Coordinates of C-alpha atoms and ligand atoms in Angstrom, one line a residue:
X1 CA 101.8 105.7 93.0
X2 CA 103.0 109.0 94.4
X3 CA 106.5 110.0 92.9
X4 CA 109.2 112.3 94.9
X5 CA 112.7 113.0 94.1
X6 CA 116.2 114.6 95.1
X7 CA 118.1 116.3 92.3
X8 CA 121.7 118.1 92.7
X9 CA 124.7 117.6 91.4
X10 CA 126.5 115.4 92.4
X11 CA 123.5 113.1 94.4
X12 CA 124.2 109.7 94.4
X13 CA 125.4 109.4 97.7
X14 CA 122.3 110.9 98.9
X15 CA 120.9 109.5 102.0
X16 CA 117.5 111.4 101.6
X17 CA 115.9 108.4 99.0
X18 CA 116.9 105.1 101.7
X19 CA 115.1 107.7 104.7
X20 CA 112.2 109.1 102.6
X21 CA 111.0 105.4 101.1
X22 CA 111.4 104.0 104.8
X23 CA 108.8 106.7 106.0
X24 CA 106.7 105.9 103.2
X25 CA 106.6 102.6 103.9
X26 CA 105.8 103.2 107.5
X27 CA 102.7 105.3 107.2
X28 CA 101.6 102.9 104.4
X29 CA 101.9 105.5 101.7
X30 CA 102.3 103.8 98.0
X31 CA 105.0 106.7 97.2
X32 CA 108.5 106.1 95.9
X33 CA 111.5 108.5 95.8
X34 CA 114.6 108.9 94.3
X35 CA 117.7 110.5 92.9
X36 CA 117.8 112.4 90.1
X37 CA 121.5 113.8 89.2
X38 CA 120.6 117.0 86.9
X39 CA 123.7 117.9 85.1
X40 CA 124.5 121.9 85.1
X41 CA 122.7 123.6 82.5
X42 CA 119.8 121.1 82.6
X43 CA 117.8 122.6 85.7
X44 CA 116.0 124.0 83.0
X45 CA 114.6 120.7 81.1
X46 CA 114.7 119.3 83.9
X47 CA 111.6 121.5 85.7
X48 CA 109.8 122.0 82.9
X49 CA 109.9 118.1 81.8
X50 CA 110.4 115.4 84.8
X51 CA 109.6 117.5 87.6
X52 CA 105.8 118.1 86.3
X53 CA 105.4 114.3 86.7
X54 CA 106.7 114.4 90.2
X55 CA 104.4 115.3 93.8
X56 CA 107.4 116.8 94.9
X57 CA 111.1 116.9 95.9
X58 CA 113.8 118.4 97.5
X59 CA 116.7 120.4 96.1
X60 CA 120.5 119.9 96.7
X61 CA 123.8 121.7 96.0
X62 CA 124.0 123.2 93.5
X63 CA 120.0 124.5 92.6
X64 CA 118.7 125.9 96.4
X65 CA 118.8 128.9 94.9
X66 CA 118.2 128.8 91.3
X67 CA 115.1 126.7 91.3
X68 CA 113.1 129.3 92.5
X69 CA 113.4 131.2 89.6
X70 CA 110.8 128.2 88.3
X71 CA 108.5 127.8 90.9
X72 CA 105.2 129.8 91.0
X73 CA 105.6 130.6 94.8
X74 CA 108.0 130.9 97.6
X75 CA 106.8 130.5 101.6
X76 CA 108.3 133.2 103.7
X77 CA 111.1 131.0 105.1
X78 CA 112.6 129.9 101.0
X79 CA 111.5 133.9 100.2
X80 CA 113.6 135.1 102.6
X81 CA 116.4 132.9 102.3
X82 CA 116.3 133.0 98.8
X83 CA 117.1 128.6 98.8
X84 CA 114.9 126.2 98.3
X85 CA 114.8 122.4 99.4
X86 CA 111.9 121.4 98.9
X87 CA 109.2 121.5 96.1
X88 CA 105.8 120.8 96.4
X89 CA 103.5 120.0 93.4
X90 CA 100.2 121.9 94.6
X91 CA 96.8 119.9 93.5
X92 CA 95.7 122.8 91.1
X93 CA 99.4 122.1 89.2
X94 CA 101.1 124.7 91.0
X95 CA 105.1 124.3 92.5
X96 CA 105.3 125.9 95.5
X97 CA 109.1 126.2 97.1
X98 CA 110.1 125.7 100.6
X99 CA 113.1 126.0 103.0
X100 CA 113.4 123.6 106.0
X101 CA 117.3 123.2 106.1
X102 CA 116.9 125.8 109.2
X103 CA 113.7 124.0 111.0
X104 CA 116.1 120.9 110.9
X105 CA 119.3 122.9 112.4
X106 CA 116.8 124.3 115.3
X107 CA 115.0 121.1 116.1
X108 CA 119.1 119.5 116.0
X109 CA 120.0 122.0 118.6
X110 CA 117.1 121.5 120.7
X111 CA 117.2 117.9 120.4
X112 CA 121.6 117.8 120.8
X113 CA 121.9 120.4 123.3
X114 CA 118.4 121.1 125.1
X115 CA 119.0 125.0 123.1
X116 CA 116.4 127.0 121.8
X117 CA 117.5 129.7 119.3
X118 CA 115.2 132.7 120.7
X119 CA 118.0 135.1 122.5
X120 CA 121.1 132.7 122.1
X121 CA 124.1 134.4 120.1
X122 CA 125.3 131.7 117.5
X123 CA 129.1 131.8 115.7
X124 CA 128.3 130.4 112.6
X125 CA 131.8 128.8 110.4
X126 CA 131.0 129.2 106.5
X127 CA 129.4 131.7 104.3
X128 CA 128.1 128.6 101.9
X129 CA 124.3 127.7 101.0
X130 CA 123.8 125.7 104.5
X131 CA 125.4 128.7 106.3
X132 CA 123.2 131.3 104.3
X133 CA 120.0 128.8 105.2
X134 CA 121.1 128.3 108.9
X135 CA 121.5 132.8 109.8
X136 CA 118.4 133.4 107.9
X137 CA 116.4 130.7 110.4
X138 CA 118.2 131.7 113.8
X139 CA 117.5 135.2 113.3
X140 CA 113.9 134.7 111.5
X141 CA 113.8 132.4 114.8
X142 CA 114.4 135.6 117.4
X143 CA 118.4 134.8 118.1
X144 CA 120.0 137.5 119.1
X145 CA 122.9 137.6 117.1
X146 CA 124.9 135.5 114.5
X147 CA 128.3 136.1 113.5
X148 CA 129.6 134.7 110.7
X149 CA 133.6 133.7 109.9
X150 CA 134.5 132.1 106.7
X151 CA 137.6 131.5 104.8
X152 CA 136.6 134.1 101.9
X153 CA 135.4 137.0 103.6
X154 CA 134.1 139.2 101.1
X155 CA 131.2 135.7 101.0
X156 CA 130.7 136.4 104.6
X157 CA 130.5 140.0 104.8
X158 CA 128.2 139.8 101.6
X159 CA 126.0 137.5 103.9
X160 CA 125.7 139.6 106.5
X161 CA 125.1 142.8 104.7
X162 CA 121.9 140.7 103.3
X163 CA 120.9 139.5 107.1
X164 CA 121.4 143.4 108.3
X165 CA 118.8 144.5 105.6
X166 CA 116.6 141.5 106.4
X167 CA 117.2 141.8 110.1
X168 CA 117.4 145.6 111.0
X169 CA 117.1 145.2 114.6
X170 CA 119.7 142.1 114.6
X171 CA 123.4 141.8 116.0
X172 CA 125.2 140.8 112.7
X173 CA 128.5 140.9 112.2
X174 CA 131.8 139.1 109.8
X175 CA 135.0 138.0 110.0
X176 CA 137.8 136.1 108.1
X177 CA 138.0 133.0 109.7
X178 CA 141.8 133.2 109.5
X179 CA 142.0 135.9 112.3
X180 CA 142.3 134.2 115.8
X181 CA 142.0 137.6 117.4
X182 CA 139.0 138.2 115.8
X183 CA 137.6 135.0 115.9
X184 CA 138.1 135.0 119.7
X185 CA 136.6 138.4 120.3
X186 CA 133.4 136.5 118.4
X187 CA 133.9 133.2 120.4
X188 CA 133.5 135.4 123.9
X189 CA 130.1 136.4 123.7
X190 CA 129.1 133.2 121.4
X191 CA 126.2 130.2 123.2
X192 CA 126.4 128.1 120.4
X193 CA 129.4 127.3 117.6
X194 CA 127.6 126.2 114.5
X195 CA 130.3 124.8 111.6
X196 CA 128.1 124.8 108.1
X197 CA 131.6 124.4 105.9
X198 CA 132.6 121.4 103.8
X199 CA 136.0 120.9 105.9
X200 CA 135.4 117.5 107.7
X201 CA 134.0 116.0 104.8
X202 CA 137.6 114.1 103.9
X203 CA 139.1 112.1 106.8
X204 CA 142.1 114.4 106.5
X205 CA 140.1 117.3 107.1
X206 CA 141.8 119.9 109.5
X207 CA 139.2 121.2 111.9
X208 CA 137.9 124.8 110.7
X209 CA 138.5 126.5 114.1
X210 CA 141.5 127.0 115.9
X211 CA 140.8 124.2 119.1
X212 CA 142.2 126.6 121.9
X213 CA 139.3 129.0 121.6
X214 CA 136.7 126.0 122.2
X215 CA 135.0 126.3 125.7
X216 CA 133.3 124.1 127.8
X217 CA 130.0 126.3 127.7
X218 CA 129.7 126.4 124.3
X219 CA 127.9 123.5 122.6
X220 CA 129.6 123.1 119.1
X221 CA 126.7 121.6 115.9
X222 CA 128.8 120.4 112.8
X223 CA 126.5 119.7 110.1
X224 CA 128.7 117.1 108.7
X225 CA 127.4 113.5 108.9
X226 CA 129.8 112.0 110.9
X227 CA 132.9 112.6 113.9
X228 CA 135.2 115.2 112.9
X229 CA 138.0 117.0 113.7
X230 CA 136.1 119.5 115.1
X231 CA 133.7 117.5 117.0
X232 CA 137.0 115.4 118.9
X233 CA 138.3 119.0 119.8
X234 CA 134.9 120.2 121.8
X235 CA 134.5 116.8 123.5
X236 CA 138.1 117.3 124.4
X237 CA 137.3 121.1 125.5
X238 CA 134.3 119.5 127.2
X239 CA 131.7 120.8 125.6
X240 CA 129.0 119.5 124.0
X241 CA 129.3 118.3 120.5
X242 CA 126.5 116.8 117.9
X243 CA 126.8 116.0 114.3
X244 CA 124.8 116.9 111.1
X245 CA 122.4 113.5 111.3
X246 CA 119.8 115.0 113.8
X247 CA 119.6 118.2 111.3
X248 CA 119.4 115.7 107.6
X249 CA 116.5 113.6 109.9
X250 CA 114.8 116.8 110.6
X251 CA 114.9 118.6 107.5
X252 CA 113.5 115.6 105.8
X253 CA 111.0 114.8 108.4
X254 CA 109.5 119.0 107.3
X255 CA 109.5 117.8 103.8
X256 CA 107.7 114.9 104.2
X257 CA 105.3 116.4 106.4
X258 CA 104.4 119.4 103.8
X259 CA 104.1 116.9 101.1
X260 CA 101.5 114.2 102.6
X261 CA 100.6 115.9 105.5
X262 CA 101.0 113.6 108.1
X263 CA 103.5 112.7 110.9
X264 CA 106.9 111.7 109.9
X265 CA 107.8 108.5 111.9
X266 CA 111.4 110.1 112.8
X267 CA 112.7 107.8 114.5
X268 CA 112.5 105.0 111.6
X269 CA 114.0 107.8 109.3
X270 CA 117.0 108.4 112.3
X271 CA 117.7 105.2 112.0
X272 CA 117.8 104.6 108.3
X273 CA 120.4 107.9 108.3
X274 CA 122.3 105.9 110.5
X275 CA 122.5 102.2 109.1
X276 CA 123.4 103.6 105.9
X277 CA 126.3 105.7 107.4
X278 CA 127.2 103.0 109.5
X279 CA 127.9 100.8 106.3
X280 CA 129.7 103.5 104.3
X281 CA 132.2 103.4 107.1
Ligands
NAP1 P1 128.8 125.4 99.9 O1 127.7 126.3 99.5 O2 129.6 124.9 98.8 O3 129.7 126.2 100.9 C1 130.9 125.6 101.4 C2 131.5 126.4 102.5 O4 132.6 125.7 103.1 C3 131.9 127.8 102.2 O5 131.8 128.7 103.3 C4 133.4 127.6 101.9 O6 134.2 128.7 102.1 C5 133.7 126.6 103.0 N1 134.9 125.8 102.7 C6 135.0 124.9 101.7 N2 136.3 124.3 101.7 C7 136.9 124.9 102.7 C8 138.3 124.8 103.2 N3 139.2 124.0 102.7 N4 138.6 125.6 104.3 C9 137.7 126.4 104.8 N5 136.5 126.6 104.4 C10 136.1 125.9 103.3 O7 128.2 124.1 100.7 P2 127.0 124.1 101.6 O8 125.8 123.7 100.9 O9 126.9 125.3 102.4 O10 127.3 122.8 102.6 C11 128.4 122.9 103.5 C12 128.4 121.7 104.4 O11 127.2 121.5 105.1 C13 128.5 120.4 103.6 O12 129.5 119.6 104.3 C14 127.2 119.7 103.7 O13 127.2 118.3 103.6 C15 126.7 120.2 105.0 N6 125.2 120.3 105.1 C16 124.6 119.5 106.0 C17 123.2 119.6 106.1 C18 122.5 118.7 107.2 O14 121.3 118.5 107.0 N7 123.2 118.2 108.1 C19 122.4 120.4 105.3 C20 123.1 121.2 104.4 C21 124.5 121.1 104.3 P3 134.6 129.8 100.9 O15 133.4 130.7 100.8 O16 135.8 130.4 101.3 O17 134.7 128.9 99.7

């Protein structure tokens, strides 16, 4: 039997093993996958114990970027990124890292909004790993610009200066996502508003963006799992608005594909995503 994993910290609410064994299942693959919670400080044992046993897996908060540090290679996309979600176990012995949180974003926005990133000019809320994964992607994926606004904005400014090196020729730019001014100035030549912070997780959650500088035109991707704040607001506004599942489906489906080659049946993995949402409600 073929063996994959998650690990992070915390994982057990993880909907990547319920979507991963259901694609297993229906290509007929004898593979199971699960969730390994590695406390901090035990990446270490971790990779050079368990992991060696396993085909592959994909990486969580908090290791994207630290894993790499034990893998013997790195695809352009996880390189440049510097994160990592997913590890494959090569058949010489080798671990080779890759990055498809920012296939899954693109293929959400295409799917969501009919958008392709080539030329669009993307907002993007939060200087955290998924923000870091998402700018790297657009602009590896020909947008013409991202601007980033986040709450700390030495994180977001620090972001950018690392997309400006990577991206010479690229429209980058920061801002504190507390100034409306400068957020609007952002928000005017924005196509697409894509929120990568944790606000929304809670049902409390304020909405990370001040609701009067929504616009109809401008779709609005919140990689959380479920209706926020900020998702009401834009339907409200009337734009378009779409949720994190298409992106979780997506960036799974690349995993699965890299590790057995074959098609991921996406829409049994869609709707594993959301019968397990649906009963957390
Ligand atoms: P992270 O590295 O911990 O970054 C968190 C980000 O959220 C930072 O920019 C942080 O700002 C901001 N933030 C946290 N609390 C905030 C608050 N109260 N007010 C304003 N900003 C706040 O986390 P991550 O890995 O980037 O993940 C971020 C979100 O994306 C999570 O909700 C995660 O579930 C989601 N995600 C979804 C997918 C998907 O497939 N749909 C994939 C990856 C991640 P500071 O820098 O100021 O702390």
């Amino acid at each position: 039997m073929e063996k994959y994993a998650i690990i992070g910290h915390p994982v057990g609410h993880s909907l990547s093993p319920a979507m991963h064994n259901a694609a297993f299942a229906e290509i007929g693959l004898d593979a199971d996958y699960r969730a390994f919670d590695v406390e901090p400080g035990n990446l270490e044992s971790f990779m050079e114990g368990l992991a060696k046993e396993l085909n592959g897996f994909n990486v969580t908060v908090p290791y994207k970027s630290a894993v790499a540090d034990y893998l013997d290679q790195l695809d352009v996309g996880a390189a440049t990124a510097g994160s990592v979600n997913t590890v494959k176990r090569m058949d010489d012995g080798s671990s080779q890292g890759y990055s498809t949180d920012g296939y899954g974003l693109e293929k959400a926005l295409e799917e969501s909004f009919g958008v392709k990133v080539a030329g669009k000019n993307f907002l993007v809320l939060g200087a955290g790993g998924a923000a870091r994964a998402a700018c790297f992607h657009l602009l590896a994926s020909s947008a013409a610009s991202v601007s980033i606004a986040n709450r700390t904005f030495n994180k977001a400014e620090a972001l950018a200066d690392e997309l400006k090196r990577q991206f010479p020729i690229a429209s980058v730019e920061a801002a504190p996502a507390s100034n409306s001014e400068k957020l609007a100035n952002l928000v005017e030549r924005a196509d697409v508003l894509v929120q990568s912070t944790s606000l929304g997780l809670r049902p409390d959650d304020p909405s990370p963006f001040p609701k009067e500088l929504l616009r109809a035109d401008m779709p609005v991707f919140d990689m959380i799992y479920k209706r926020t704040r900020l998702i009401e607001d834009a339907g409200k506004a009337g734009a378009l608005a779409a949720n994190g599942i298409e992106m979780l489906v997506h960036q799974g489906a690349k995993s699965f594909e890299i590790w057995t080659g074959k098609n991921a049946p996406v829409a049994t993995m869609r709707r594993v995503v959301e019968n397990a949402l649906a009963k957390m409600k």
